[in-house]
Short mmCIF file of C-alpha atoms and ligand atoms in Angstrom, two decimals:
data_model
loop_
_atom_site.label_atom_id
_atom_site.label_comp_id
_atom_site.label_asym_id
_atom_site.label_seq_id
_atom_site.Cartn_x
_atom_site.Cartn_y
_atom_site.Cartn_z
CA UNK A 26 19.44 -9.40 -37.20
CA UNK A 27 18.86 -5.85 -38.43
CA UNK A 28 21.85 -3.58 -37.81
CA UNK A 29 21.31 -0.06 -36.46
CA UNK A 30 24.12 2.50 -36.54
CA UNK A 31 23.67 5.23 -33.90
CA UNK A 32 26.07 8.16 -34.16
CA UNK A 33 26.79 9.99 -30.92
CA UNK A 34 26.17 7.01 -28.61
CA UNK A 35 28.42 8.69 -26.03
CA UNK A 36 26.02 11.64 -25.98
CA UNK A 37 22.89 12.04 -23.86
CA UNK A 38 20.33 11.08 -26.49
CA UNK A 39 22.45 8.52 -28.35
CA UNK A 40 22.94 6.56 -25.11
CA UNK A 41 19.18 6.53 -24.45
CA UNK A 42 18.47 5.29 -27.98
CA UNK A 43 21.01 2.48 -27.51
CA UNK A 44 19.20 1.30 -24.34
CA UNK A 45 15.91 0.87 -26.23
CA UNK A 46 17.16 -0.17 -29.65
CA UNK A 47 19.31 -3.05 -28.46
CA UNK A 48 16.15 -5.03 -27.64
CA UNK A 49 15.34 -5.31 -31.35
CA UNK A 50 18.48 -4.42 -33.26
CA UNK A 51 22.11 -5.35 -33.43
CA UNK A 52 23.34 -1.90 -32.37
CA UNK A 53 26.56 -0.16 -33.37
CA UNK A 54 27.24 3.08 -31.50
CA UNK A 55 29.87 5.70 -32.24
CA UNK A 56 31.84 7.93 -29.90
CA UNK A 57 34.58 10.43 -30.55
CA UNK A 58 36.27 11.89 -27.45
CA UNK A 59 34.34 10.09 -24.67
CA UNK A 60 35.10 6.37 -24.76
CA UNK A 61 32.49 4.17 -23.09
CA UNK A 62 31.06 0.71 -23.04
CA UNK A 63 27.36 -0.02 -23.38
CA UNK A 64 26.36 -3.63 -22.72
CA UNK A 65 25.21 -5.41 -25.91
CA UNK A 66 26.22 -2.47 -28.11
CA UNK A 67 29.29 -2.55 -30.34
CA UNK A 68 31.13 0.73 -29.83
CA UNK A 69 33.32 2.34 -32.48
CA UNK A 70 35.54 5.40 -32.19
CA UNK A 71 35.12 7.65 -35.20
CA UNK A 72 35.63 11.25 -36.16
CA UNK A 73 32.58 11.78 -38.34
CA UNK A 74 34.06 14.93 -39.86
CA UNK A 75 36.66 12.73 -41.62
CA UNK A 76 34.81 11.37 -44.65
CA UNK A 77 37.20 8.43 -45.01
CA UNK A 78 36.47 7.31 -41.43
CA UNK A 79 32.73 7.76 -41.93
CA UNK A 80 32.71 5.79 -45.16
CA UNK A 81 34.81 3.10 -43.55
CA UNK A 82 32.26 2.43 -40.76
CA UNK A 83 29.46 2.15 -43.31
CA UNK A 84 31.56 -0.37 -45.26
CA UNK A 85 32.44 -2.34 -42.12
CA UNK A 86 28.97 -2.45 -40.60
CA UNK A 87 26.75 -2.40 -43.70
CA UNK A 88 23.91 -0.95 -41.56
CA UNK A 89 20.21 -1.60 -42.12
CA UNK A 90 19.36 1.88 -40.76
CA UNK A 91 21.06 4.93 -39.21
CA UNK A 92 20.08 7.38 -36.47
CA UNK A 93 22.39 10.40 -36.57
CA UNK A 94 22.55 12.26 -33.25
CA UNK A 95 26.24 13.28 -33.15
CA UNK A 96 26.68 17.04 -33.08
CA UNK A 97 28.29 19.95 -31.34
CA UNK A 98 25.04 20.63 -29.56
CA UNK A 99 25.80 23.61 -27.30
CA UNK A 100 24.52 26.84 -28.91
CA UNK A 101 27.08 29.01 -27.06
CA UNK A 102 29.97 26.83 -28.24
CA UNK A 103 28.72 26.93 -31.86
CA UNK A 104 28.37 30.72 -31.69
CA UNK A 105 32.04 30.99 -30.69
CA UNK A 106 33.32 28.17 -32.96
CA UNK A 107 31.25 28.38 -36.14
CA UNK A 108 33.73 26.65 -38.45
CA UNK A 109 34.51 23.74 -36.15
CA UNK A 110 30.81 23.15 -35.42
CA UNK A 111 29.84 23.47 -39.12
CA UNK A 112 31.99 20.42 -39.95
CA UNK A 113 30.07 18.04 -37.69
CA UNK A 114 26.67 19.77 -37.61
CA UNK A 115 26.34 20.37 -41.35
CA UNK A 116 29.01 18.68 -43.49
CA UNK A 117 29.05 15.33 -41.65
CA UNK A 118 25.23 15.27 -41.50
CA UNK A 119 24.95 15.79 -45.27
CA UNK A 120 27.58 13.11 -45.88
CA UNK A 121 25.63 10.67 -43.69
CA UNK A 122 22.46 11.36 -45.70
CA UNK A 123 24.44 10.78 -48.90
CA UNK A 124 25.74 7.43 -47.65
CA UNK A 125 22.25 6.37 -46.51
CA UNK A 126 21.03 7.23 -50.03
CA UNK A 127 23.83 5.10 -51.53
CA UNK A 128 22.93 2.18 -49.21
CA UNK A 129 19.18 2.81 -49.70
CA UNK A 130 18.51 2.58 -45.95
CA UNK A 131 16.33 4.57 -43.51
CA UNK A 132 18.02 7.57 -41.90
CA UNK A 133 16.76 9.63 -38.95
CA UNK A 134 18.40 12.94 -38.06
CA UNK A 135 18.13 14.95 -34.83
CA UNK A 136 17.44 18.58 -35.63
CA UNK A 137 16.17 21.05 -33.06
CA UNK A 138 13.33 23.35 -32.02
CA UNK A 139 15.93 26.14 -32.24
CA UNK A 140 15.38 26.36 -36.01
CA UNK A 141 12.57 28.79 -35.03
CA UNK A 142 12.81 32.38 -33.76
CA UNK A 143 10.46 31.87 -30.83
CA UNK A 144 7.90 34.51 -31.79
CA UNK A 145 5.05 32.35 -33.18
CA UNK A 146 4.86 29.18 -31.08
CA UNK A 147 3.61 26.49 -31.07
CA UNK A 148 5.37 25.52 -34.30
CA UNK A 149 4.16 22.98 -36.85
CA UNK A 150 6.32 21.24 -39.47
CA UNK A 151 4.90 23.58 -42.13
CA UNK A 152 6.02 26.76 -40.31
CA UNK A 153 8.89 28.80 -41.73
CA UNK A 154 12.25 28.40 -40.03
CA UNK A 155 14.09 31.50 -38.80
CA UNK A 156 16.94 30.66 -36.41
CA UNK A 157 18.36 33.33 -34.11
CA UNK A 158 21.75 31.72 -33.47
CA UNK A 159 24.48 29.87 -35.38
CA UNK A 160 23.59 26.45 -33.94
CA UNK A 161 20.02 26.88 -35.23
CA UNK A 162 21.32 28.08 -38.62
CA UNK A 163 23.58 25.03 -38.88
CA UNK A 164 20.70 22.68 -38.13
CA UNK A 165 18.62 24.38 -40.85
CA UNK A 166 21.49 23.92 -43.30
CA UNK A 167 21.79 20.27 -42.28
CA UNK A 168 18.04 19.70 -42.71
CA UNK A 169 18.07 21.21 -46.20
CA UNK A 170 21.31 19.51 -47.24
CA UNK A 171 20.24 16.10 -45.99
CA UNK A 172 16.82 16.27 -47.62
CA UNK A 173 18.42 17.43 -50.89
CA UNK A 174 20.79 14.45 -50.86
CA UNK A 175 18.23 11.97 -49.54
CA UNK A 176 14.55 13.02 -49.45
CA UNK A 177 13.70 9.83 -47.49
CA UNK A 178 15.54 11.19 -44.41
CA UNK A 179 13.37 11.55 -41.29
CA UNK A 180 14.31 15.03 -40.06
CA UNK A 181 13.24 15.00 -36.42
CA UNK A 182 13.08 18.34 -34.61
CA UNK A 183 13.88 17.52 -31.00
CA UNK A 184 12.79 19.58 -27.99
CA UNK A 185 14.78 20.33 -24.86
CA UNK A 186 15.54 16.92 -23.33
CA UNK A 187 16.04 15.77 -19.74
CA UNK A 188 16.67 12.50 -17.97
CA UNK A 189 19.05 10.07 -16.36
CA UNK A 190 22.71 11.01 -16.56
CA UNK A 191 24.66 8.58 -18.74
CA UNK A 192 28.26 7.42 -18.16
CA UNK A 193 29.50 10.24 -20.40
CA UNK A 194 26.72 12.83 -20.64
CA UNK A 195 24.20 14.72 -18.52
CA UNK A 196 21.05 16.60 -19.33
CA UNK A 197 20.43 20.12 -17.99
CA UNK A 198 18.65 18.58 -14.99
CA UNK A 199 21.69 17.23 -13.15
CA UNK A 200 23.33 20.65 -12.52
CA UNK A 201 19.90 22.01 -11.44
CA UNK A 202 19.58 19.27 -8.82
CA UNK A 203 23.17 19.67 -7.60
CA UNK A 204 22.71 23.42 -7.14
CA UNK A 205 19.43 23.02 -5.29
CA UNK A 206 20.64 20.21 -3.06
CA UNK A 207 23.71 22.27 -2.16
CA UNK A 208 21.29 24.93 -0.87
CA UNK A 209 22.39 27.42 -3.54
CA UNK A 210 20.04 29.73 -5.40
CA UNK A 211 19.00 28.60 -8.89
CA UNK A 212 17.96 31.34 -11.33
CA UNK A 213 15.51 30.13 -13.97
CA UNK A 214 13.84 31.96 -16.84
CA UNK A 215 10.19 32.77 -16.42
CA UNK A 216 9.98 34.01 -20.02
CA UNK A 217 11.53 31.06 -21.88
CA UNK A 218 9.17 28.27 -22.92
CA UNK A 219 9.84 24.83 -24.36
CA UNK A 220 7.99 21.51 -24.83
CA UNK A 221 10.54 19.24 -23.10
CA UNK A 222 10.63 15.46 -23.33
CA UNK A 223 12.66 12.84 -21.51
CA UNK A 224 15.57 11.14 -23.28
CA UNK A 225 13.67 7.84 -23.21
CA UNK A 226 10.54 9.36 -24.75
CA UNK A 227 12.61 11.15 -27.41
CA UNK A 228 14.42 7.89 -28.19
CA UNK A 229 11.07 6.13 -28.66
CA UNK A 230 9.98 8.92 -31.00
CA UNK A 231 13.14 8.59 -33.08
CA UNK A 232 12.78 4.83 -33.45
CA UNK A 233 9.18 5.39 -34.56
CA UNK A 234 10.23 8.11 -37.01
CA UNK A 235 12.94 5.87 -38.43
CA UNK A 236 10.25 3.38 -39.32
CA UNK A 237 7.38 5.66 -40.35
CA UNK A 238 8.59 9.12 -41.38
CA UNK A 239 10.20 10.69 -44.42
CA UNK A 240 10.75 14.45 -44.25
CA UNK A 241 10.03 16.72 -41.29
CA UNK A 242 8.54 15.65 -37.96
CA UNK A 243 8.31 17.41 -34.58
CA UNK A 244 9.03 15.23 -31.52
CA UNK A 245 8.16 17.68 -28.76
CA UNK A 246 6.81 16.76 -25.35
CA UNK A 247 3.19 16.88 -24.29
CA UNK A 248 3.28 20.22 -22.47
CA UNK A 249 4.61 23.75 -22.89
CA UNK A 250 6.43 24.95 -19.79
CA UNK A 251 8.81 27.71 -18.67
CA UNK A 252 12.23 26.84 -17.27
CA UNK A 253 11.05 28.29 -13.94
CA UNK A 254 7.96 26.07 -13.77
CA UNK A 255 10.04 23.07 -14.81
CA UNK A 256 12.32 23.77 -11.83
CA UNK A 257 9.30 23.98 -9.50
CA UNK A 258 8.03 20.60 -10.73
CA UNK A 259 11.48 19.12 -10.28
CA UNK A 260 11.58 20.26 -6.65
CA UNK A 261 8.12 18.85 -6.02
CA UNK A 262 8.69 15.45 -7.64
CA UNK A 263 12.22 14.98 -6.26
CA UNK A 264 11.15 16.36 -2.87
CA UNK A 265 14.10 18.70 -2.55
CA UNK A 266 13.69 20.54 0.72
CA UNK A 267 14.49 24.25 1.16
CA UNK A 268 15.02 24.70 -2.58
CA UNK A 269 15.81 28.26 -3.59
CA UNK A 270 14.52 28.92 -7.10
CA UNK A 271 14.42 32.50 -8.30
CA UNK A 272 12.69 33.65 -11.47
CA UNK A 273 14.70 35.73 -13.93
CA UNK A 274 14.31 37.03 -17.49
CA UNK A 275 16.28 36.11 -20.60
CA UNK A 276 17.50 39.69 -20.84
CA UNK A 277 19.14 39.35 -17.38
CA UNK A 278 21.62 36.71 -18.56
CA UNK A 279 24.16 37.52 -21.25
CA UNK A 280 25.16 34.52 -23.36
CA UNK A 281 27.13 34.12 -26.58
CA UNK A 282 24.18 32.68 -28.49
CA UNK A 283 20.87 34.59 -28.54
CA UNK A 284 17.97 32.51 -27.17
CA UNK A 285 14.47 32.38 -28.65
CA UNK A 286 11.68 32.96 -26.13
CA UNK A 287 9.20 30.25 -27.03
CA UNK A 288 10.05 27.41 -29.43
CA UNK A 289 7.30 25.09 -28.22
CA UNK A 290 6.58 22.44 -30.83
CA UNK A 291 3.20 21.29 -32.08
CA UNK A 292 3.87 17.56 -32.39
CA UNK A 293 0.36 16.42 -33.33
CA UNK A 294 1.67 14.78 -36.51
CA UNK A 295 3.92 12.51 -34.39
CA UNK A 296 1.16 11.91 -31.82
CA UNK A 297 -1.08 10.65 -34.65
CA UNK A 298 1.66 8.18 -35.62
CA UNK A 299 1.78 6.76 -32.09
CA UNK A 300 4.37 8.98 -30.34
CA UNK A 301 3.08 9.29 -26.76
CA UNK A 302 5.03 11.53 -24.37
CA UNK A 303 3.80 11.55 -20.78
CA UNK A 304 3.12 14.74 -18.83
CA UNK A 305 6.32 16.34 -17.51
CA UNK A 306 5.36 15.42 -13.96
CA UNK A 307 4.92 11.77 -14.97
CA UNK A 308 8.19 11.81 -16.91
CA UNK A 309 9.99 13.24 -13.85
CA UNK A 310 8.35 10.74 -11.50
CA UNK A 311 9.71 7.92 -13.67
CA UNK A 312 13.22 9.32 -13.10
CA UNK A 313 13.18 9.45 -9.30
CA UNK A 314 15.86 7.02 -8.01
CA UNK A 315 17.31 6.68 -11.51
CA UNK A 316 19.44 9.81 -11.85
N1 NAP B 417 19.97 17.83 -25.63
C1 NAP B 417 18.96 18.55 -26.05
O1 NAP B 417 18.18 19.10 -25.25
C2 NAP B 417 18.72 18.71 -27.55
C3 NAP B 417 17.64 19.49 -27.98
C4 NAP B 417 17.37 19.59 -29.35
C5 NAP B 417 18.16 18.92 -30.26
N2 NAP B 417 19.24 18.18 -29.82
C6 NAP B 417 20.05 17.48 -30.81
O2 NAP B 417 19.98 16.08 -30.49
C7 NAP B 417 21.23 15.47 -30.75
C8 NAP B 417 21.75 14.79 -29.50
O3 NAP B 417 21.93 15.76 -28.49
P1 NAP B 417 22.71 15.39 -27.15
O4 NAP B 417 22.28 16.34 -26.12
O5 NAP B 417 22.61 13.93 -26.93
O6 NAP B 417 24.21 15.75 -27.58
P2 NAP B 417 25.53 15.52 -26.72
O7 NAP B 417 25.24 14.91 -25.41
O8 NAP B 417 26.26 16.83 -26.77
O9 NAP B 417 26.34 14.44 -27.59
C9 NAP B 417 26.93 14.78 -28.79
C10 NAP B 417 27.53 13.54 -29.41
O10 NAP B 417 28.18 13.91 -30.65
C11 NAP B 417 29.45 13.29 -30.70
N3 NAP B 417 30.37 14.06 -31.56
C12 NAP B 417 30.65 15.38 -31.50
N4 NAP B 417 31.57 15.69 -32.45
C13 NAP B 417 31.86 14.54 -33.11
C14 NAP B 417 32.73 14.19 -34.19
N5 NAP B 417 33.51 15.09 -34.80
N6 NAP B 417 32.77 12.90 -34.60
C15 NAP B 417 32.01 11.95 -34.00
N7 NAP B 417 31.16 12.22 -32.99
C16 NAP B 417 31.09 13.50 -32.54
C17 NAP B 417 29.91 13.27 -29.25
O11 NAP B 417 30.96 12.32 -29.08
P3 NAP B 417 32.04 12.46 -27.87
O12 NAP B 417 31.31 13.04 -26.69
O13 NAP B 417 32.49 11.05 -27.65
O14 NAP B 417 33.10 13.36 -28.39
C18 NAP B 417 28.63 12.86 -28.55
O15 NAP B 417 28.45 11.45 -28.64
C19 NAP B 417 22.14 16.54 -31.31
O16 NAP B 417 22.09 16.49 -32.71
C20 NAP B 417 21.52 17.83 -30.80
O17 NAP B 417 21.83 18.90 -31.64
C21 NAP B 417 19.53 18.06 -28.49
#
């Protein structure tokens, strides 16, 4: 059976990819600090920033393909810890591309919509990158470094993702729901726009890209929406009574990492290949009773 190595299987997206991929692949998933078991997936603890450890898992598994999702993925953390985050976000990513080149196997990488500055959305693959924070800069460096080492890499720019909490990771949705159900006020940006997709949809897109894409591809959701409107849909679909959502502006909230206003992705290239996100309302409806 074909062997798929998924880095970051203890993360939100990696876990979702494991759930889908194990139907067709013998799946090997990595974790670092959050040990977990996933039925029918072989889990390995590895620090991907240690090249010897990374090389060792390639030797042991001899994978047929790799999906690299592991990262320090919080922009505020990266802004405050640029050197630590560079090691996993850039150096390890380039090393993984190099190993995939050596093994001559497909490689898909999870980049981000935050490679853009948010002033000219919706963004196509041909648009110029211009990140406004260190996390975005690191992803740009990883994209360039990986493609230089291995031009066959599928560099997938992921949107904001939401979905079922996993044993070791949540999406941004879970704290929203907790706050609202506790009757507390939730402040959401009315001037920040994204094209969100569920973890399951994004995982489907990555598996498709692994098979069909070399170079850049945008895997955004079907619709552009503000954080505030996303919250309103969440309340409607999850039928949260007496929810207190208040609109606010990006400028009202000080954070370590600057935030672009609108990094909505134009994903028509992926749609033409068969990537089919549902509307956000439909995606949310599929999650009721599964959080
Ligand atoms: N979530 C989003 O909305 C979003 C949007 C755009 C792009 N992305 C990108 O999509 C990918 C997945 O995001 P996510 O939200 O699933 O991330 P996540 O939940 O933060 O998971 C990150 C994963 O990386 C692993 N990791 C971190 N440092 C490591 C190291 N030194 N060695 C080995 N593994 C390490 C973590 O392992 P442990 O937890 O076991 O330490 C975890 O499995 C990332 O590349 C992220 O940048 C995410």
